[in-house]
Amino acid sequence: MLVDSPPEQRAETAPAPPTRRAIRVLGLFVSVVILVLVAMASIAIGAKGLSVEQVWHGLFQDTGTYGDVVVADRLSRTVLGLLAGAALGLSGAVLQALTRNPLADPGLLGINAGASAAVVTAITFFGVTSLSGYVWFAFLGAAAVGALVWFLGGSRGATPVRLALAGTAISAALYGYLQAVMITDDQALNKMRFWTVGSLSSANNSTILQVLPFLAAGSLLALALARPLNAMEMGDDTAKALGAHLNRTRALAMLSATVLCGAATAACGPIVFVGLMVPHIVRSFTGPDLRWILPYATVLSPVLLLGSDVIGRVVARPAELQVGIVTAVIGGPVFIFLVRRRRTAQL
């Protein structure tokens, strides 16, 4: 005859339900695995497909065969996609927290426009023709616009609304300048039309090494700002009560977003929707805590960027669609869905 255990004993022996933190950690681990698989696909898939054996041989036993050369070329492209994707995702998450707007992206503060305007200026007035030259002009243009937005937004008295308005106004002016120069200068138009779309096809070790210090510094700064930005999302008064330094946090957040987005844009051109979509989607299952949003965005943004790059190589084989086109095609419907869902939630 079976006798039921008392309730107290059953409660002690029952397995404990998984905590929210454990689920988030598991989800982050799964995201890393997905990123590794997408990165391997980025190396293996192209105009000529490579087997797993060829990819492995090219990565660890390079002997100069055709497959090894292809792997080496695609490896630079994949590494740049990893770095640029992580930078765009982090900068988008930081800007959404800074402006308290879950639909904000790096283009909102004019950073992409600043980089693009600087590149067309370099081509038209300084005769710069190499990607290595574009990188520095694009980065300086993004940094200059970031500083100007901070100044026009009120500097120490900056608020999310002022920063967004300043960025929108500067973006409109710079894109007007960009179009005017490109229309009147055929050389600038021919060279800019590919860069402005956004692409990983020109990736090389030199470009990666040029932007890597900026991406590393910007990433570390963004991750360090998770706690103060969490406090600021609850409102200025609450943040002050919790000991957050509002002006310093806003200035450092602007700096990190500008460095990250500027470096990524300099290396790949202005790629849209990555910094908007991924942090917004991540927030839907992690909640508003930036201590989780930032790591998830760092991992999942390269998944979107590299995945879009692979799709662009497959659908137009043996040619390719630039990754900026693919992210725009994917991002447009997703953006509409996010806006409609947000509107429905507010009703």
Tab-separated table of C-alpha atoms in Angstrom:
chain	number	residue	atom	x	y	z
A	1	MET	CA	0.000	0.000	0.000
A	2	LEU	CA	1.412	3.344	-1.096
A	3	VAL	CA	1.331	6.240	1.306
A	4	ASP	CA	1.545	9.815	0.023
A	5	SER	CA	4.352	11.909	1.422
A	6	PRO	CA	3.317	14.869	3.501
A	7	PRO	CA	2.999	18.170	1.594
A	8	GLU	CA	6.103	19.604	3.283
A	9	GLN	CA	8.252	16.685	2.087
A	10	ARG	CA	6.848	16.860	-1.441
A	11	ALA	CA	7.659	20.575	-1.549
A	12	GLU	CA	11.243	19.901	-0.464
A	13	THR	CA	11.840	17.155	-3.043
A	14	ALA	CA	10.095	18.871	-5.995
A	15	PRO	CA	12.526	20.351	-8.547
A	16	ALA	CA	12.819	24.111	-8.273
A	17	PRO	CA	11.438	26.050	-11.250
A	18	PRO	CA	14.077	27.704	-13.434
A	19	THR	CA	14.743	31.283	-12.463
A	20	ARG	CA	14.395	34.172	-14.870
A	21	ARG	CA	18.145	34.746	-14.680
A	22	ALA	CA	18.890	31.127	-15.603
A	23	ILE	CA	16.544	31.349	-18.586
A	24	ARG	CA	18.268	34.530	-19.760
A	25	VAL	CA	21.701	32.934	-19.410
A	26	LEU	CA	20.526	29.886	-21.356
A	27	GLY	CA	19.023	32.130	-24.033
A	28	LEU	CA	22.287	34.039	-24.344
A	29	PHE	CA	24.201	30.770	-24.736
A	30	VAL	CA	21.788	29.631	-27.464
A	31	SER	CA	22.225	33.005	-29.183
A	32	VAL	CA	26.007	32.547	-29.197
A	33	VAL	CA	25.593	29.081	-30.760
A	34	ILE	CA	23.344	30.560	-33.457
A	35	LEU	CA	25.917	33.278	-34.106
A	36	VAL	CA	28.679	30.670	-34.553
A	37	LEU	CA	26.520	28.726	-37.034
A	38	VAL	CA	25.670	31.867	-39.027
A	39	ALA	CA	29.358	32.869	-39.068
A	40	MET	CA	30.274	29.430	-40.435
A	41	ALA	CA	27.560	29.795	-43.082
A	42	SER	CA	28.985	33.214	-44.002
A	43	ILE	CA	32.349	31.577	-44.698
A	44	ALA	CA	30.948	28.531	-46.513
A	45	ILE	CA	28.271	30.124	-48.711
A	46	GLY	CA	28.998	32.389	-51.650
A	47	ALA	CA	29.301	32.379	-55.436
A	48	LYS	CA	31.030	29.022	-54.904
A	49	GLY	CA	29.895	26.905	-52.009
A	50	LEU	CA	32.459	25.244	-49.763
A	51	SER	CA	32.124	22.054	-47.764
A	52	VAL	CA	32.596	21.912	-44.005
A	53	GLU	CA	35.889	20.107	-44.604
A	54	GLN	CA	37.129	22.900	-46.889
A	55	VAL	CA	36.125	25.562	-44.374
A	56	TRP	CA	37.916	23.717	-41.570
A	57	HIS	CA	41.007	23.204	-43.721
A	58	GLY	CA	41.058	26.865	-44.760
A	59	LEU	CA	40.740	28.067	-41.176
A	60	PHE	CA	43.342	25.841	-39.547
A	61	GLN	CA	45.510	24.269	-42.285
A	62	ASP	CA	45.908	26.964	-44.929
A	63	THR	CA	48.113	25.590	-47.731
A	64	GLY	CA	47.223	28.040	-50.487
A	65	THR	CA	44.630	25.963	-52.353
A	66	TYR	CA	41.655	27.626	-54.031
A	67	GLY	CA	39.353	26.742	-51.175
A	68	ASP	CA	41.807	28.066	-48.608
A	69	VAL	CA	42.098	31.375	-50.463
A	70	VAL	CA	38.306	31.705	-50.597
A	71	VAL	CA	38.049	30.969	-46.875
A	72	ALA	CA	40.688	33.606	-46.066
A	73	ASP	CA	38.835	36.196	-48.159
A	74	ARG	CA	35.447	35.397	-46.636
A	75	LEU	CA	36.913	35.279	-43.137
A	76	SER	CA	37.728	39.008	-43.281
A	77	ARG	CA	34.202	39.686	-44.468
A	78	THR	CA	32.715	37.599	-41.672
A	79	VAL	CA	34.867	39.200	-38.975
A	80	LEU	CA	33.899	42.683	-40.162
A	81	GLY	CA	30.244	41.619	-40.154
A	82	LEU	CA	30.585	40.368	-36.581
A	83	LEU	CA	32.195	43.604	-35.411
A	84	ALA	CA	29.926	45.968	-37.332
A	85	GLY	CA	26.767	44.087	-36.365
A	86	ALA	CA	27.673	44.132	-32.680
A	87	ALA	CA	28.499	47.849	-32.886
A	88	LEU	CA	25.212	48.742	-34.590
A	89	GLY	CA	23.184	46.689	-32.123
A	90	LEU	CA	24.924	48.197	-29.106
A	91	SER	CA	24.662	51.753	-30.397
A	92	GLY	CA	20.971	51.265	-31.162
A	93	ALA	CA	20.267	49.920	-27.671
A	94	VAL	CA	22.165	52.800	-26.053
A	95	LEU	CA	20.347	55.415	-28.144
A	96	GLN	CA	16.952	53.872	-27.399
A	97	ALA	CA	17.728	54.129	-23.706
A	98	LEU	CA	19.191	57.626	-24.041
A	99	THR	CA	16.198	59.028	-25.955
A	100	ARG	CA	13.665	56.833	-24.105
A	101	ASN	CA	12.342	55.874	-27.519
A	102	PRO	CA	12.215	52.122	-28.266
A	103	LEU	CA	12.028	52.901	-32.000
A	104	ALA	CA	15.186	55.014	-32.090
A	105	ASP	CA	18.230	53.993	-34.119
A	106	PRO	CA	21.693	55.436	-34.870
A	107	GLY	CA	20.281	57.432	-37.775
A	108	LEU	CA	18.032	59.370	-35.404
A	109	LEU	CA	20.916	61.506	-34.108
A	110	GLY	CA	22.409	62.134	-37.546
A	111	ILE	CA	25.453	59.893	-37.106
A	112	ASN	CA	24.941	58.040	-40.408
A	113	ALA	CA	24.316	61.327	-42.215
A	114	GLY	CA	27.508	62.801	-40.794
A	115	ALA	CA	29.589	59.851	-41.967
A	116	SER	CA	28.033	59.908	-45.444
A	117	ALA	CA	28.497	63.657	-45.855
A	118	ALA	CA	32.146	63.372	-44.812
A	119	VAL	CA	32.816	60.610	-47.348
A	120	VAL	CA	31.266	62.506	-50.265
A	121	THR	CA	33.279	65.566	-49.218
A	122	ALA	CA	36.457	63.502	-49.204
A	123	ILE	CA	35.741	62.178	-52.700
A	124	THR	CA	34.702	65.477	-54.239
A	125	PHE	CA	37.049	67.992	-52.653
A	126	PHE	CA	40.045	65.931	-51.479
A	127	GLY	CA	40.258	63.260	-54.175
A	128	VAL	CA	40.137	60.327	-51.753
A	129	THR	CA	39.570	57.093	-53.652
A	130	SER	CA	40.475	54.262	-51.263
A	131	LEU	CA	38.409	52.577	-48.594
A	132	SER	CA	41.164	53.210	-46.055
A	133	GLY	CA	40.726	56.922	-46.692
A	134	TYR	CA	36.938	56.729	-46.440
A	135	VAL	CA	37.202	55.142	-43.005
A	136	TRP	CA	38.853	58.129	-41.360
A	137	PHE	CA	36.668	60.752	-43.039
A	138	ALA	CA	33.512	58.816	-42.212
A	139	PHE	CA	34.530	58.390	-38.604
A	140	LEU	CA	35.432	62.074	-38.227
A	141	GLY	CA	32.119	63.078	-39.834
A	142	ALA	CA	30.153	60.884	-37.436
A	143	ALA	CA	32.098	62.229	-34.452
A	144	ALA	CA	31.609	65.852	-35.538
A	145	VAL	CA	27.853	65.386	-35.913
A	146	GLY	CA	27.647	63.603	-32.566
A	147	ALA	CA	29.358	66.556	-30.886
A	148	LEU	CA	27.143	69.047	-32.740
A	149	VAL	CA	23.971	67.202	-31.736
A	150	TRP	CA	25.138	67.201	-28.124
A	151	PHE	CA	25.822	70.962	-28.280
A	152	LEU	CA	22.546	71.854	-30.018
A	153	GLY	CA	20.626	69.497	-27.751
A	154	GLY	CA	21.571	71.579	-24.766
A	155	SER	CA	24.923	70.096	-23.707
A	156	ARG	CA	24.652	69.834	-19.924
A	157	GLY	CA	20.942	70.564	-20.126
A	158	ALA	CA	20.340	68.001	-22.863
A	159	THR	CA	17.099	66.046	-22.789
A	160	PRO	CA	15.979	63.076	-24.926
A	161	VAL	CA	13.572	65.274	-26.919
A	162	ARG	CA	16.182	67.964	-27.611
A	163	LEU	CA	18.741	65.411	-28.747
A	164	ALA	CA	16.257	63.723	-31.100
A	165	LEU	CA	15.126	67.049	-32.592
A	166	ALA	CA	18.695	68.235	-33.086
A	167	GLY	CA	19.669	64.959	-34.735
A	168	THR	CA	16.665	65.007	-37.071
A	169	ALA	CA	17.347	68.588	-38.170
A	170	ILE	CA	21.042	67.934	-38.810
A	171	SER	CA	20.260	64.722	-40.718
A	172	ALA	CA	17.879	66.548	-43.049
A	173	ALA	CA	20.449	69.267	-43.768
A	174	LEU	CA	23.303	66.810	-44.361
A	175	TYR	CA	21.294	64.533	-46.637
A	176	GLY	CA	20.335	67.606	-48.672
A	177	TYR	CA	24.022	68.480	-48.997
A	178	LEU	CA	24.828	64.866	-49.870
A	179	GLN	CA	22.288	64.730	-52.689
A	180	ALA	CA	23.340	68.120	-54.064
A	181	VAL	CA	27.003	67.117	-54.314
A	182	MET	CA	26.261	63.712	-55.822
A	183	ILE	CA	23.962	65.182	-58.470
A	184	THR	CA	26.500	67.802	-59.556
A	185	ASP	CA	29.554	65.498	-59.413
A	186	ASP	CA	29.386	62.315	-61.508
A	187	GLN	CA	32.612	60.981	-60.003
A	188	ALA	CA	31.264	61.313	-56.487
A	189	LEU	CA	27.985	59.709	-57.558
A	190	ASN	CA	29.727	56.685	-59.090
A	191	LYS	CA	31.890	56.086	-56.035
A	192	MET	CA	29.258	56.833	-53.428
A	193	ARG	CA	26.397	54.788	-54.843
A	194	PHE	CA	27.882	51.514	-53.575
A	195	TRP	CA	29.206	52.849	-50.272
A	196	THR	CA	25.901	54.488	-49.308
A	197	VAL	CA	24.009	51.210	-49.771
A	198	GLY	CA	26.085	49.450	-47.112
A	199	SER	CA	28.190	46.415	-47.937
A	200	LEU	CA	30.707	43.957	-46.486
A	201	SER	CA	32.213	43.084	-49.869
A	202	SER	CA	35.222	45.402	-49.492
A	203	ALA	CA	36.260	43.962	-46.129
A	204	ASN	CA	39.967	43.435	-45.576
A	205	ASN	CA	42.342	43.082	-42.666
A	206	SER	CA	43.503	46.688	-42.943
A	207	THR	CA	39.975	48.064	-42.521
A	208	ILE	CA	39.308	45.759	-39.574
A	209	LEU	CA	42.482	46.849	-37.807
A	210	GLN	CA	41.656	50.514	-38.388
A	211	VAL	CA	38.227	50.373	-36.763
A	212	LEU	CA	38.876	47.660	-34.154
A	213	PRO	CA	40.243	49.982	-31.401
A	214	PHE	CA	37.227	52.278	-31.716
A	215	LEU	CA	34.758	49.391	-31.702
A	216	ALA	CA	36.415	47.848	-28.638
A	217	ALA	CA	36.470	51.134	-26.703
A	218	GLY	CA	32.882	51.990	-27.643
A	219	SER	CA	31.635	48.519	-26.700
A	220	LEU	CA	33.276	48.555	-23.290
A	221	LEU	CA	31.897	52.033	-22.583
A	222	ALA	CA	28.376	51.059	-23.672
A	223	LEU	CA	28.357	47.925	-21.505
A	224	ALA	CA	29.620	49.929	-18.519
A	225	LEU	CA	26.674	52.342	-18.871
A	226	ALA	CA	23.990	49.673	-18.403
A	227	ARG	CA	23.218	50.510	-14.760
A	228	PRO	CA	23.080	54.337	-15.025
A	229	LEU	CA	21.021	54.110	-18.229
A	230	ASN	CA	18.632	51.750	-16.439
A	231	ALA	CA	18.153	54.416	-13.790
A	232	MET	CA	17.619	57.170	-16.381
A	233	GLU	CA	14.890	55.198	-18.143
A	234	MET	CA	12.787	55.573	-14.973
A	235	GLY	CA	12.886	59.367	-15.281
A	236	ASP	CA	15.325	62.104	-14.337
A	237	ASP	CA	14.023	62.576	-10.814
A	238	THR	CA	14.162	58.880	-10.017
A	239	ALA	CA	17.614	58.578	-11.583
A	240	LYS	CA	18.907	61.437	-9.424
A	241	ALA	CA	17.427	59.821	-6.332
A	242	LEU	CA	19.278	56.610	-7.231
A	243	GLY	CA	22.554	58.506	-7.499
A	244	ALA	CA	22.900	58.622	-11.295
A	245	HIS	CA	24.839	61.516	-12.832
A	246	LEU	CA	22.505	62.547	-15.657
A	247	ASN	CA	24.752	64.867	-17.660
A	248	ARG	CA	27.770	62.597	-17.431
A	249	THR	CA	25.738	59.525	-18.371
A	250	ARG	CA	24.155	61.275	-21.368
A	251	ALA	CA	27.523	62.557	-22.558
A	252	LEU	CA	29.163	59.130	-22.265
A	253	ALA	CA	26.181	57.431	-23.924
A	254	MET	CA	26.402	59.877	-26.847
A	255	LEU	CA	30.134	59.240	-27.055
A	256	SER	CA	29.791	55.458	-27.066
A	257	ALA	CA	26.979	55.474	-29.652
A	258	THR	CA	28.893	57.881	-31.885
A	259	VAL	CA	32.113	55.864	-31.711
A	260	LEU	CA	30.328	52.555	-32.359
A	261	CYS	CA	28.063	53.714	-35.155
A	262	GLY	CA	30.735	55.939	-36.677
A	263	ALA	CA	33.295	53.137	-36.867
A	264	ALA	CA	30.773	50.622	-38.245
A	265	THR	CA	29.497	53.100	-40.837
A	266	ALA	CA	33.022	54.043	-41.817
A	267	ALA	CA	33.919	50.409	-42.533
A	268	CYS	CA	30.685	49.208	-44.168
A	269	GLY	CA	28.654	52.247	-45.149
A	270	PRO	CA	25.336	53.224	-43.552
A	271	ILE	CA	23.439	49.983	-42.855
A	272	VAL	CA	19.886	50.612	-41.701
A	273	PHE	CA	17.480	48.817	-39.363
A	274	VAL	CA	20.011	46.611	-37.531
A	275	GLY	CA	20.352	49.078	-34.661
A	276	LEU	CA	16.586	49.572	-34.610
A	277	MET	CA	15.212	46.054	-34.917
A	278	VAL	CA	17.451	43.914	-32.775
A	279	PRO	CA	17.409	45.931	-29.502
A	280	HIS	CA	13.649	46.401	-29.843
A	281	ILE	CA	13.040	42.679	-30.386
A	282	VAL	CA	15.449	41.741	-27.589
A	283	ARG	CA	13.589	44.022	-25.177
A	284	SER	CA	10.407	42.033	-25.807
A	285	PHE	CA	11.824	38.923	-24.104
A	286	THR	CA	14.479	40.302	-21.740
A	287	GLY	CA	12.455	43.177	-20.351
A	288	PRO	CA	13.815	46.726	-19.991
A	289	ASP	CA	16.995	45.776	-18.116
A	290	LEU	CA	19.949	46.994	-20.187
A	291	ARG	CA	22.264	44.605	-18.355
A	292	TRP	CA	20.628	41.925	-20.519
A	293	ILE	CA	19.582	43.963	-23.559
A	294	LEU	CA	23.152	45.049	-24.341
A	295	PRO	CA	24.748	41.555	-24.294
A	296	TYR	CA	21.864	40.078	-26.297
A	297	ALA	CA	22.050	42.920	-28.846
A	298	THR	CA	25.806	42.391	-29.119
A	299	VAL	CA	25.279	38.746	-30.064
A	300	LEU	CA	22.069	38.852	-32.129
A	301	SER	CA	22.805	41.942	-34.240
A	302	PRO	CA	25.675	40.188	-36.058
A	303	VAL	CA	23.301	37.254	-36.628
A	304	LEU	CA	20.975	39.596	-38.543
A	305	LEU	CA	23.794	41.322	-40.420
A	306	LEU	CA	25.666	38.167	-41.435
A	307	GLY	CA	22.419	36.340	-42.179
A	308	SER	CA	21.353	39.181	-44.486
A	309	ASP	CA	24.765	39.097	-46.160
A	310	VAL	CA	24.425	35.359	-46.823
A	311	ILE	CA	20.924	35.871	-48.240
A	312	GLY	CA	22.239	38.607	-50.535
A	313	ARG	CA	24.898	36.250	-51.878
A	314	VAL	CA	22.440	33.404	-52.457
A	315	VAL	CA	19.499	35.182	-54.129
A	316	ALA	CA	21.649	36.959	-56.744
A	317	ARG	CA	24.296	34.257	-57.288
A	318	PRO	CA	26.840	34.515	-58.922
A	319	ALA	CA	26.514	38.245	-58.232
A	320	GLU	CA	25.286	39.570	-54.881
A	321	LEU	CA	22.932	42.058	-53.274
A	322	GLN	CA	24.604	44.424	-50.841
A	323	VAL	CA	23.771	43.666	-47.226
A	324	GLY	CA	22.292	47.142	-46.745
A	325	ILE	CA	19.624	46.353	-49.349
A	326	VAL	CA	18.708	43.059	-47.704
A	327	THR	CA	18.458	44.544	-44.200
A	328	ALA	CA	16.233	47.303	-45.598
A	329	VAL	CA	13.956	44.755	-47.314
A	330	ILE	CA	13.716	42.737	-44.103
A	331	GLY	CA	13.569	45.772	-41.832
A	332	GLY	CA	10.770	47.648	-43.593
A	333	PRO	CA	7.983	45.138	-42.858
A	334	VAL	CA	9.390	44.436	-39.387
A	335	PHE	CA	9.452	48.164	-38.597
A	336	ILE	CA	5.813	48.524	-39.690
A	337	PHE	CA	4.882	45.565	-37.505
A	338	LEU	CA	6.694	47.029	-34.497
A	339	VAL	CA	5.037	50.426	-34.925
A	340	ARG	CA	1.570	48.888	-35.286
A	341	ARG	CA	2.104	46.654	-32.251
A	342	ARG	CA	3.304	49.618	-30.198
A	343	ARG	CA	0.297	51.663	-31.287
A	344	THR	CA	-2.068	48.813	-30.438
A	345	ALA	CA	-0.491	48.463	-26.997
A	346	GLN	CA	-1.066	52.151	-26.303
A	347	LEU	CA	-4.783	52.030	-27.186
